[in-house]
One Martini backbone bead per residue (centre of mass of N, CA, C, O) as a GRO file, in nm:
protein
  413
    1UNK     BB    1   5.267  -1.124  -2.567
    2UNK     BB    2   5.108  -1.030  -2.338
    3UNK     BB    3   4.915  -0.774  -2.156
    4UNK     BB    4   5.079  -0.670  -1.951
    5UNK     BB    5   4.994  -0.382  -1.869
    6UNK     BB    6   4.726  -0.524  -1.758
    7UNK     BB    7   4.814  -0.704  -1.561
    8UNK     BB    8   4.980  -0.477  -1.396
    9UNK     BB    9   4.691  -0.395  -1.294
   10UNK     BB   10   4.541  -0.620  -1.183
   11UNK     BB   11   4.771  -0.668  -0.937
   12UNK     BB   12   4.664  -0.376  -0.797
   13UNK     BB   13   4.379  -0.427  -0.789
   14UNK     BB   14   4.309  -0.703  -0.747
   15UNK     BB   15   4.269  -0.944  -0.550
   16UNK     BB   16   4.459  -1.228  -0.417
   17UNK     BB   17   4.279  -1.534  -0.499
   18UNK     BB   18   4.460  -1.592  -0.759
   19UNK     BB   19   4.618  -1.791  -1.039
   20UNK     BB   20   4.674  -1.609  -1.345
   21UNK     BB   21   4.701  -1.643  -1.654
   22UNK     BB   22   4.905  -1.481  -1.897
   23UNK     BB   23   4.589  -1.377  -2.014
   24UNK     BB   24   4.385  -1.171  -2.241
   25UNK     BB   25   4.099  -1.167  -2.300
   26UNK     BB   26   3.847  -1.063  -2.577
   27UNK     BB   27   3.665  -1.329  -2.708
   28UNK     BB   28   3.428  -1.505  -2.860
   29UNK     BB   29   3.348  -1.785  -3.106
   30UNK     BB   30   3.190  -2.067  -2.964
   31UNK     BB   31   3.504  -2.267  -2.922
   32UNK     BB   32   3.647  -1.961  -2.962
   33UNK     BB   33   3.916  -1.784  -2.858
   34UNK     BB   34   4.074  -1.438  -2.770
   35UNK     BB   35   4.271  -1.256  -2.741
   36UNK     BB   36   4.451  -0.929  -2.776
   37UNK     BB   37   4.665  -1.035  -3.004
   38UNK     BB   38   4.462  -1.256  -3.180
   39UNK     BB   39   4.493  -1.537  -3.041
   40UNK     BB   40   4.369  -1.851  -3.069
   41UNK     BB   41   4.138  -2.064  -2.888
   42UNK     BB   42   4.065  -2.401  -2.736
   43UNK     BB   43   3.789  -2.485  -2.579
   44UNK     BB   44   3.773  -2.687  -2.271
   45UNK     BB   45   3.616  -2.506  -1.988
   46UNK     BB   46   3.374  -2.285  -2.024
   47UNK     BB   47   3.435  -2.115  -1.727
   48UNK     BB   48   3.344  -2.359  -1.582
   49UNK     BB   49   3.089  -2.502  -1.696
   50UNK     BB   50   2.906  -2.235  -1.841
   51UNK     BB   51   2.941  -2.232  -2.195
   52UNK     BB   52   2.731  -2.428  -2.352
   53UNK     BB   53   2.677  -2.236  -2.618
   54UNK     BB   54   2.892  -2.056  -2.604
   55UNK     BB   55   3.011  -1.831  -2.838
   56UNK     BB   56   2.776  -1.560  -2.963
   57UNK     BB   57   2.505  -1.666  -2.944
   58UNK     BB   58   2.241  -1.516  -3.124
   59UNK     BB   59   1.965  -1.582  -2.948
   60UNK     BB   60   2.127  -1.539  -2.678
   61UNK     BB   61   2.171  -1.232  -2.712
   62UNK     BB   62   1.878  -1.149  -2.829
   63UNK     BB   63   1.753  -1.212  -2.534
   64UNK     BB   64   1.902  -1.003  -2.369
   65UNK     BB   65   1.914  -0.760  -2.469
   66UNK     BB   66   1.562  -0.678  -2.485
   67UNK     BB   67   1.590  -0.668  -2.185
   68UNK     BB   68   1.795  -0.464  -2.127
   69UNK     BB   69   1.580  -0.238  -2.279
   70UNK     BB   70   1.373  -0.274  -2.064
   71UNK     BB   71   1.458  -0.472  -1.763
   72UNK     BB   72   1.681  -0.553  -1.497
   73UNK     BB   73   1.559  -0.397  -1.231
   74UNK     BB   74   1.295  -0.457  -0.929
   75UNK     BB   75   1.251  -0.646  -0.728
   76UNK     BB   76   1.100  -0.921  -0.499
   77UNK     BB   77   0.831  -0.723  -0.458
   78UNK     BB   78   0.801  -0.765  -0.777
   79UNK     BB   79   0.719  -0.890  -1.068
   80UNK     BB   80   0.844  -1.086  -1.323
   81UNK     BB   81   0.814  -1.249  -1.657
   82UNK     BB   82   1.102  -1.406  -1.648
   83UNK     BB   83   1.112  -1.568  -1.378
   84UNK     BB   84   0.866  -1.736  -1.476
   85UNK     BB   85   0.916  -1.829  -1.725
   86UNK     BB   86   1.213  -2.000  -1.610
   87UNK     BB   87   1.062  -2.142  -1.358
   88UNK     BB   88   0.897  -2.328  -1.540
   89UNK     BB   89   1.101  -2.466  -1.720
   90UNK     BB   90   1.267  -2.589  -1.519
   91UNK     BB   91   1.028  -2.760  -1.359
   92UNK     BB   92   0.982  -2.934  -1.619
   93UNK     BB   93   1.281  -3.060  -1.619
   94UNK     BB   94   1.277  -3.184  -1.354
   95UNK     BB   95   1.007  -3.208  -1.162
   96UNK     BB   96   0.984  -2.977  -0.993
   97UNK     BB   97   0.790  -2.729  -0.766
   98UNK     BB   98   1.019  -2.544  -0.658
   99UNK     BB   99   1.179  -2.209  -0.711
  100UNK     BB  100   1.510  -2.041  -0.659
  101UNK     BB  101   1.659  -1.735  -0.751
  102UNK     BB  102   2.022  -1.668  -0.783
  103UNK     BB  103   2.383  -1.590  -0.827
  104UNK     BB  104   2.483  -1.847  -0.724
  105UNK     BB  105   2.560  -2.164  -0.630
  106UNK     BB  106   2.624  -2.105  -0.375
  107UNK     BB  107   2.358  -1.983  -0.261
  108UNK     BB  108   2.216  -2.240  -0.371
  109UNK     BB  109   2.329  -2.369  -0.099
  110UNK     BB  110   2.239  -2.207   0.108
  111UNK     BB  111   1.925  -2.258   0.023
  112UNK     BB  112   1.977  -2.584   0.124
  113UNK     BB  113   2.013  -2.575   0.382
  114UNK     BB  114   1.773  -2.414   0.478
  115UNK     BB  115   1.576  -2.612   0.449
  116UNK     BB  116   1.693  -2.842   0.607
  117UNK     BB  117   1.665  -2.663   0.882
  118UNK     BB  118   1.328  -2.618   0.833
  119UNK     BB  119   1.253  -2.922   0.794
  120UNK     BB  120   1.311  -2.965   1.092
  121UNK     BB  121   1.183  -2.748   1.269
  122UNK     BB  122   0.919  -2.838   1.192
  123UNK     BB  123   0.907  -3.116   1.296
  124UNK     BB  124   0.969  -3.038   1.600
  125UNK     BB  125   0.705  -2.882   1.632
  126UNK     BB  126   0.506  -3.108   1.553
  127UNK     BB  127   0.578  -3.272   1.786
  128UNK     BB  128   0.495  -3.097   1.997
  129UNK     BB  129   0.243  -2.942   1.903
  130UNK     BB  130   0.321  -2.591   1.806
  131UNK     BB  131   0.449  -2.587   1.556
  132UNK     BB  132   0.642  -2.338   1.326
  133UNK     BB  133   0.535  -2.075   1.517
  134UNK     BB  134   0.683  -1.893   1.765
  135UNK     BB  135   0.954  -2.047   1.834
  136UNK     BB  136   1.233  -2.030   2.092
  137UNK     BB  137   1.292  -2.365   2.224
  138UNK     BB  138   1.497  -2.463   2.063
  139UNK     BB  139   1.743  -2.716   2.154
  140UNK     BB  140   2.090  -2.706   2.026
  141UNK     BB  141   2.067  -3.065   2.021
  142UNK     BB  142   1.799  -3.027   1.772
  143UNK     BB  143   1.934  -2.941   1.574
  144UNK     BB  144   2.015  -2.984   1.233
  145UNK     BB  145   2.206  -3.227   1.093
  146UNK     BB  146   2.452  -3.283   0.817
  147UNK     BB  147   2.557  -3.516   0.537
  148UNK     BB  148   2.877  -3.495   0.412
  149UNK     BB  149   3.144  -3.517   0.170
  150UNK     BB  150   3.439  -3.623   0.083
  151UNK     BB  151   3.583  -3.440  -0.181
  152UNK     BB  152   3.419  -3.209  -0.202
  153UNK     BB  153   3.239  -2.935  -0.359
  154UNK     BB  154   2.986  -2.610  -0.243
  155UNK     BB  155   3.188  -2.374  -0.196
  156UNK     BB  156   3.327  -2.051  -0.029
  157UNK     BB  157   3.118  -1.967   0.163
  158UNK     BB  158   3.048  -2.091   0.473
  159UNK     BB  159   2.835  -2.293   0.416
  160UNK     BB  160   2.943  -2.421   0.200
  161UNK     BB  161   3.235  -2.474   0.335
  162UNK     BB  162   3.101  -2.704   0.557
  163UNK     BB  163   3.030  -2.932   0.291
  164UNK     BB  164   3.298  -2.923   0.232
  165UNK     BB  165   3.539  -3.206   0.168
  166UNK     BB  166   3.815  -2.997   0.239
  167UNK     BB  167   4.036  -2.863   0.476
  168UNK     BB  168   4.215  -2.689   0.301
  169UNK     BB  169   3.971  -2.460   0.285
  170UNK     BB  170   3.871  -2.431   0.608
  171UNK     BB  171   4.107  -2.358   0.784
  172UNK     BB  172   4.109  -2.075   0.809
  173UNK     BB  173   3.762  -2.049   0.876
  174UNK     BB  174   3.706  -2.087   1.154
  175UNK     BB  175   3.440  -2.157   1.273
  176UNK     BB  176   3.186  -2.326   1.148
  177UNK     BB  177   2.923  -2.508   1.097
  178UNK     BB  178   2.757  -2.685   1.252
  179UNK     BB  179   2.660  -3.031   1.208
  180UNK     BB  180   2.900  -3.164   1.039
  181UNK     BB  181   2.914  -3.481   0.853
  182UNK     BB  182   3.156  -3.715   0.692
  183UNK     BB  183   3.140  -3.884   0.421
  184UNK     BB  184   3.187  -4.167   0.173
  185UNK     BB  185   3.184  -4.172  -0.133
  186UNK     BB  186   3.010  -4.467  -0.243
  187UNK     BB  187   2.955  -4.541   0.078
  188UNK     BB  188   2.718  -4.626   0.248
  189UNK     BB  189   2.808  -4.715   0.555
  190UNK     BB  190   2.897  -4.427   0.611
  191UNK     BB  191   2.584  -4.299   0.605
  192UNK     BB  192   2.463  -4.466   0.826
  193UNK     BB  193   2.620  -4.438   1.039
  194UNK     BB  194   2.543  -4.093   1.114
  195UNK     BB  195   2.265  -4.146   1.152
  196UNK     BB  196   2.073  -3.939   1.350
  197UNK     BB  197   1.812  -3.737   1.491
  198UNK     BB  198   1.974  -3.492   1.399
  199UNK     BB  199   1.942  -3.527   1.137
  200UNK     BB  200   1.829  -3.374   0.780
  201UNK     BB  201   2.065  -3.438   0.553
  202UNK     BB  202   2.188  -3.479   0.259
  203UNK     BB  203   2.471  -3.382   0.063
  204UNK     BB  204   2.565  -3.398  -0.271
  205UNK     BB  205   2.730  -3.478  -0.573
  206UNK     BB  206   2.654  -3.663  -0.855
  207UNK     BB  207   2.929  -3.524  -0.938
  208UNK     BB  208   3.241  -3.513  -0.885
  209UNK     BB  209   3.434  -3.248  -0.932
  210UNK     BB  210   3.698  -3.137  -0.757
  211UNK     BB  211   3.756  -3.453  -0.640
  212UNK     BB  212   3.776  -3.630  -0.955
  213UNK     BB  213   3.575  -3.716  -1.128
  214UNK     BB  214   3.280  -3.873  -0.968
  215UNK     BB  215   3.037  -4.097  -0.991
  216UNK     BB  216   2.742  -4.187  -0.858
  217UNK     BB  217   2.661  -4.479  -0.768
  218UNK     BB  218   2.378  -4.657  -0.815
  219UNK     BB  219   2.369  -4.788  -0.509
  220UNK     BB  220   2.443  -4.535  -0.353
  221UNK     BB  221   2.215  -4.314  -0.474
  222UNK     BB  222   1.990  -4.506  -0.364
  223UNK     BB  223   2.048  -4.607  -0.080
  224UNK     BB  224   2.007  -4.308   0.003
  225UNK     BB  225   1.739  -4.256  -0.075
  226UNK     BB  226   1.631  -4.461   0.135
  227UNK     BB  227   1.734  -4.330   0.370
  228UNK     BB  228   1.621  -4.057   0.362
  229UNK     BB  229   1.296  -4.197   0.371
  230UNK     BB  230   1.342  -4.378   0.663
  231UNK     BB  231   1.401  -4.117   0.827
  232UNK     BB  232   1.316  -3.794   0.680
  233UNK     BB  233   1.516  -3.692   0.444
  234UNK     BB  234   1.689  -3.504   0.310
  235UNK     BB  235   1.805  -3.480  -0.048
  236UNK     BB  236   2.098  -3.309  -0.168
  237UNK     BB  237   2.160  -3.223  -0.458
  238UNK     BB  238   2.408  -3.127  -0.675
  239UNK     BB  239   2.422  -2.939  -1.011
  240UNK     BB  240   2.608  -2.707  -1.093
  241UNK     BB  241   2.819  -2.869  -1.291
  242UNK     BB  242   2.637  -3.142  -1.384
  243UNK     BB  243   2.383  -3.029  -1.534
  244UNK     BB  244   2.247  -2.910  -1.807
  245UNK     BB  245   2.338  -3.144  -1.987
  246UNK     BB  246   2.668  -3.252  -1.892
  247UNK     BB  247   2.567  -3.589  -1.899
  248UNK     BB  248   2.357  -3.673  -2.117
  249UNK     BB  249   2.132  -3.515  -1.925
  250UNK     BB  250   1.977  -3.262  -1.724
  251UNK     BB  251   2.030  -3.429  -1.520
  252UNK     BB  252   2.238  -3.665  -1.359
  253UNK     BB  253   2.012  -3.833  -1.175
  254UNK     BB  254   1.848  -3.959  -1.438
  255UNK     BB  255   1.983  -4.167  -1.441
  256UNK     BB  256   1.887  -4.339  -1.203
  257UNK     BB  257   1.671  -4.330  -1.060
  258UNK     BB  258   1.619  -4.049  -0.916
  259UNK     BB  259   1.476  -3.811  -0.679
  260UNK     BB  260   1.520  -3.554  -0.492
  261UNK     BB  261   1.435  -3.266  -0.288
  262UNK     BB  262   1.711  -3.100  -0.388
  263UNK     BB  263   1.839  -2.862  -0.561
  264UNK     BB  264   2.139  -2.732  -0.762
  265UNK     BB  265   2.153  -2.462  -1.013
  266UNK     BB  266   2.395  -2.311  -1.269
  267UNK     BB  267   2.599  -2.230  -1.485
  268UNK     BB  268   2.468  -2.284  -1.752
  269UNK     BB  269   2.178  -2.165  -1.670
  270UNK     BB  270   2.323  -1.858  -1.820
  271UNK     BB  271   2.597  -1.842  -2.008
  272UNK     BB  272   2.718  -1.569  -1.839
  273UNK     BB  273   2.497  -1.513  -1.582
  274UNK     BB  274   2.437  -1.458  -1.285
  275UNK     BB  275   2.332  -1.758  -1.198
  276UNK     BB  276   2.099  -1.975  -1.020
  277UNK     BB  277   1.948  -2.252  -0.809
  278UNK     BB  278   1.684  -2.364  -0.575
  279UNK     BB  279   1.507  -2.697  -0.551
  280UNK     BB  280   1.197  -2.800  -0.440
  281UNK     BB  281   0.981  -3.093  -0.325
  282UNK     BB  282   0.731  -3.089  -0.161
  283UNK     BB  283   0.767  -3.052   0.137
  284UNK     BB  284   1.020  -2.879   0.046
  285UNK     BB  285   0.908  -2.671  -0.058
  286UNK     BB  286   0.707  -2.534   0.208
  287UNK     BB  287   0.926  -2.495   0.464
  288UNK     BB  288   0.960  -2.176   0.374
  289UNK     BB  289   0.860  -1.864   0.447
  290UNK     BB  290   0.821  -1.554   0.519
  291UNK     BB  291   1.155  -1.454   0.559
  292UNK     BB  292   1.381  -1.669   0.527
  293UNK     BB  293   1.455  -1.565   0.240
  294UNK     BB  294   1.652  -1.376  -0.024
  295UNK     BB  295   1.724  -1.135  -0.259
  296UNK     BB  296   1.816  -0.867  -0.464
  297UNK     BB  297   1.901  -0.994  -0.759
  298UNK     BB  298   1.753  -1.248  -0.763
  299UNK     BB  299   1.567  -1.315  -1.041
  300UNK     BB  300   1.620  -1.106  -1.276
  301UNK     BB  301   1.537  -1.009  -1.567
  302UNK     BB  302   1.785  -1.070  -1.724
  303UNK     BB  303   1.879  -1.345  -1.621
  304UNK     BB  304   1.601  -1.456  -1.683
  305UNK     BB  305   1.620  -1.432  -1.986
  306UNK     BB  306   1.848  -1.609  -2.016
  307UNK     BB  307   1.742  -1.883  -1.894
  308UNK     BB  308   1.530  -1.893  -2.078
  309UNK     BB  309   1.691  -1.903  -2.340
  310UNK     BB  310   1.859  -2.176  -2.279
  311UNK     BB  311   1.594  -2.379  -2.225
  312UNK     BB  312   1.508  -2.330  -2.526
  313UNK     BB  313   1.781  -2.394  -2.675
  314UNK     BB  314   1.798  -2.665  -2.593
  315UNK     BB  315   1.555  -2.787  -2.699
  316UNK     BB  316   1.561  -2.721  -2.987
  317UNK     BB  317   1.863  -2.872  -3.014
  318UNK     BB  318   1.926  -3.135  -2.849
  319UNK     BB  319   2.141  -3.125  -2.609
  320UNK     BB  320   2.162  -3.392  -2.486
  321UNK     BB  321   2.168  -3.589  -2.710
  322UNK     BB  322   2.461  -3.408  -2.806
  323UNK     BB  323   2.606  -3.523  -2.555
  324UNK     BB  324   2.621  -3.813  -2.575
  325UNK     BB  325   2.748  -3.855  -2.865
  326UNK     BB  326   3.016  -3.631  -2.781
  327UNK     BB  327   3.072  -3.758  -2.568
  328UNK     BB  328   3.165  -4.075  -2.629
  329UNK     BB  329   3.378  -3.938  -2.810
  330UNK     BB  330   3.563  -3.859  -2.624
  331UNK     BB  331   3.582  -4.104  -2.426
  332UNK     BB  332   3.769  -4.228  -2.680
  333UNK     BB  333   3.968  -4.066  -2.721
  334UNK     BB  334   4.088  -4.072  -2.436
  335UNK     BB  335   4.151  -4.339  -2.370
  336UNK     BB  336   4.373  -4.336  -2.592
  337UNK     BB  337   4.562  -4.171  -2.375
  338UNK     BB  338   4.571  -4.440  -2.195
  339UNK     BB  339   4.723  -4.608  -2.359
  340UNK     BB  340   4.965  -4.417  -2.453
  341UNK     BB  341   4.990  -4.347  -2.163
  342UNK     BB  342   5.116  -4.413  -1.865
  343UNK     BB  343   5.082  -4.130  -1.701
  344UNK     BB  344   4.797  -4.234  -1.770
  345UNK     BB  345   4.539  -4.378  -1.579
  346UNK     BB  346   4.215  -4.226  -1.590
  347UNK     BB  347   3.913  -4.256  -1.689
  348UNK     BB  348   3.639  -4.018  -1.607
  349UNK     BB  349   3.270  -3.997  -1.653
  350UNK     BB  350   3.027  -3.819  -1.823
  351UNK     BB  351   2.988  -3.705  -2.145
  352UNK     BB  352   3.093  -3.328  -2.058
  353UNK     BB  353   3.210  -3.489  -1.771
  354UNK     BB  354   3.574  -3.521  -1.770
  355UNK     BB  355   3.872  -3.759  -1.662
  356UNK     BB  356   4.222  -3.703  -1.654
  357UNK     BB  357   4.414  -3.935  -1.460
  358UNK     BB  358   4.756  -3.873  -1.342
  359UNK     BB  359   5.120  -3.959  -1.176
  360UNK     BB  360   5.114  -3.656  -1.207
  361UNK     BB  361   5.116  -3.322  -1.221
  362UNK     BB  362   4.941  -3.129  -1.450
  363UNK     BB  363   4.999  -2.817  -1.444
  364UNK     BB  364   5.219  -2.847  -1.702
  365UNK     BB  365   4.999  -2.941  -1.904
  366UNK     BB  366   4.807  -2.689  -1.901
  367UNK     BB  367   5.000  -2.455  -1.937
  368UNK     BB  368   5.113  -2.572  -2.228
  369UNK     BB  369   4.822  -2.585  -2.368
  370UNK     BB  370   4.779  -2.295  -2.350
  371UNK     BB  371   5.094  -2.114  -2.411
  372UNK     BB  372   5.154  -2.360  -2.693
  373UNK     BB  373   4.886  -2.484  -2.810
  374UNK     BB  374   4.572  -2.337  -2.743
  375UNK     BB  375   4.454  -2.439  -2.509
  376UNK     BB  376   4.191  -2.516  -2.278
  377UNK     BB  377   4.239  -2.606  -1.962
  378UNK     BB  378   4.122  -2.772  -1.648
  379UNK     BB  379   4.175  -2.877  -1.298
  380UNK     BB  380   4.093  -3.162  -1.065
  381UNK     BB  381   4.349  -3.127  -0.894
  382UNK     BB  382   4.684  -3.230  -0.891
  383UNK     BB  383   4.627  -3.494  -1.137
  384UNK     BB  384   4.368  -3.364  -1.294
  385UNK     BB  385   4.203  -3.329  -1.601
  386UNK     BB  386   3.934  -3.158  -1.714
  387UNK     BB  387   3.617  -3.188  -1.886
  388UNK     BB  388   3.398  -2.880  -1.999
  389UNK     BB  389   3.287  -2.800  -2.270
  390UNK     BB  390   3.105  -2.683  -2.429
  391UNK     BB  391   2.844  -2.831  -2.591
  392UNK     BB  392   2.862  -2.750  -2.904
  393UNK     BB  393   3.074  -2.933  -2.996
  394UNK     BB  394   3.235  -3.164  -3.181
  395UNK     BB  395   3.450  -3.394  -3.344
  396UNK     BB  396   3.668  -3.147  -3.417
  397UNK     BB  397   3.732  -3.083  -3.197
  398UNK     BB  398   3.860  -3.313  -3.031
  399UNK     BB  399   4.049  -3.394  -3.253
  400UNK     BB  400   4.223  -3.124  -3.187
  401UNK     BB  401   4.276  -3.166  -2.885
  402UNK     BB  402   4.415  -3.436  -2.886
  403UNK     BB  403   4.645  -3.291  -3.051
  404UNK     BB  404   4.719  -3.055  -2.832
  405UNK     BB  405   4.749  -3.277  -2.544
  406UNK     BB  406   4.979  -3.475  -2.701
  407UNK     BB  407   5.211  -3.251  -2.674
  408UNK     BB  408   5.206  -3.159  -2.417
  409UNK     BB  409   5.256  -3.444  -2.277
  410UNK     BB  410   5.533  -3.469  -2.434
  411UNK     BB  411   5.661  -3.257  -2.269
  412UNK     BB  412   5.621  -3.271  -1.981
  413UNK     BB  413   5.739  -3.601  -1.969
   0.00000   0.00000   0.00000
């Protein structure tokens, strides 16, 4: 049994905005977890794909700690040499211009939407020929409108829920962000058709994520960026789950040879320290003055000395390469898998940001594999399972995973 009196301790203590599984972790090592109760689990979700470097990795632990010892917090009032340390390696793997690091995700959409009302702001002000600065007459019929995908998904804040595309994460929340307008992914038609004079952006993720594990094909994410380049409009990447590295590029953008205006990326670039960034180059950059945007938190010596170590140890490690590799290797097992079941209908993904969708809900399958298998495994909507396993996972995990997910699934159905 899991550790019932801590479980009944968290539901009377902590928000019930989750659906927990009654499992309580204890530590982990690698790719493998461990409970209360000294159960080892195989992760293949890494916290929602944030743990690469997997858990208790030593060089990583060793320059957080050290950092620990130093200073965690000073604001942004004034410099600090993790920040900006960790904000060079970043844009040198991007090949962006500017970095914002934020607390997470959510944030890194929050900014970078903020860029895009701020960089239509200044367009309608240049063209009025009064500047950017000191206008407030601009008016509200001229304000900048964003086109996002359905079925996307870019966080819980009013801002990031409002370009997120499901219904039903928004319905309560309404009235959200006017001037939000939903295309549909991989159809570029349907994104053409919604530019107007007020349009000021795109934002899509290039691997949808909770929305069913879709790449986006490469003739829509070009024919997307042309449109973006003809009209003036900035295109802006999500990056925050397929980026570092997880799709067997180090953004998943570099598959198609296109780069975007703005980028968000966050999971796995602390591994486990709440940091996020969003990234912007050319006009782009330079849209947002001082006082446009800030955080307390966001860019602190800690995280970014934990991010500073992630992008050292990515490139030391050769760890897009080792991507490649055993995504190939993973994409192969679950074929398998396609084949041998009926009910498992199609895999999907890149690298090691993969899914399969199943004929019914795969809830049974997921809970099964955990308290059953000791597998850990996360649905992406509810029939499909999607797999974002730590980076370092090798072949023997795989051929593990692919054992006890046979066994989930023939119990399930």
């Amino acid at each position: 049994m899991a550790d019932k009196q801590l479980i009944d301790r968290a539901e009377h203590a902590l928000y019930k905005t989750y659906n927990r599984f009654p499992v309580v972790f204890d530590h982990g090592q690698g790719v493998k977890l461990y409970d209360t109760e000294g159960n080892e689990y195989l992760d293949f979700g890494a916290g929602i794909a944030v743990m690469g470097l997997g858990y208790g990795d030593e060089e990583y632990t060793k320059a957080v700690e050290e950092q620990l010892h130093k200073l965690t917090h000073i604001s942004n009032l004034f410099y600090n040499q993790p920040a900006v340390e960790a904000g060079e390696k970043l844009l040198k793997v991007s090949r962006m211009d500017k970095v914002f690091f934020t607390n997470s995700g959510t944030e890194a959409i929050e900014g970078a939407l903020k860029i895009a009302k701020r960089y239509h702001y200044n367009k309608l002000h240049e063209s009025m020929g009064d500047g950017a600065e000191g206008c407030e007459d601009v008016d509200a019929d001229m304000t900048g409108e964003i086109i996002a995908m359905n079925h996307s998904f870019h966080g819980r804040s009013l801002g990031a829920l409002s370009v997120t595309g499901n219904a039903h994460y928004q319905e309560p929340f309404k009235p959200l962000v006017p001037g939000i307008r939903f295309a549909d992914f991989n159809n570029l038609d349907s994104v053409k058709a919604l530019i107007n004079d007020k349009t000021c952006a795109v934002i899509m993720e290039t691997i949808q994520g909770e929305g069913g594990i879709y790449p986006a094909e490469e003739g829509f994410i070009k024919g997307v960026r042309a449109l973006c380049d003809e009209h003036d409009l900035l295109l802006i990447l999500d990056e925050i789950q397929c980026g570092m590295g997880r799709s067997g590029e180090m953004f998943a953008w570099q598959h198609y040879g296109v780069k975007p205006d703005v980028m968000t990326v966050a999971k796995a670039l602390g591994n486990g320290l709440p940091v996020g960034a969003f990234l912007a180059r050319g006009k782009a950059a330079d849209a947002m003055v001082p006082g446009d945007h800030g955080t307390t938190y966001g860019g602190n010596p800690l995280v970014t000395a934990g991010a500073s170590a992630v992008l050292d140890l990515f490139e030391k490690r050769h760890m897009v390469e080792h991507v490649r590799k055993i995504g190939a290797y993973l994409a192969e097992k679950l074929d398998g898998l396609v084949n041998e079941f009926d009910v498992v209908k199609e895999r999907r993904g890149m690298g090691l940001i993969q899914g399969l969708e199943f004929a019914g809900p795969v809830g049974p399958v997921v809970s099964g594999a955990l308290l059953e298998q000791r597998l850990v495994l996360i649905s992406a909507g509810a029939d499909i399972i999607r797999f974002v396993p730590p980076l370092v996972i090798r072949e023997g995990d795989v051929d593990e995973m692919i054992l006890r997910l046979r066994r989930a699934i023939k119990a399930s159905f």
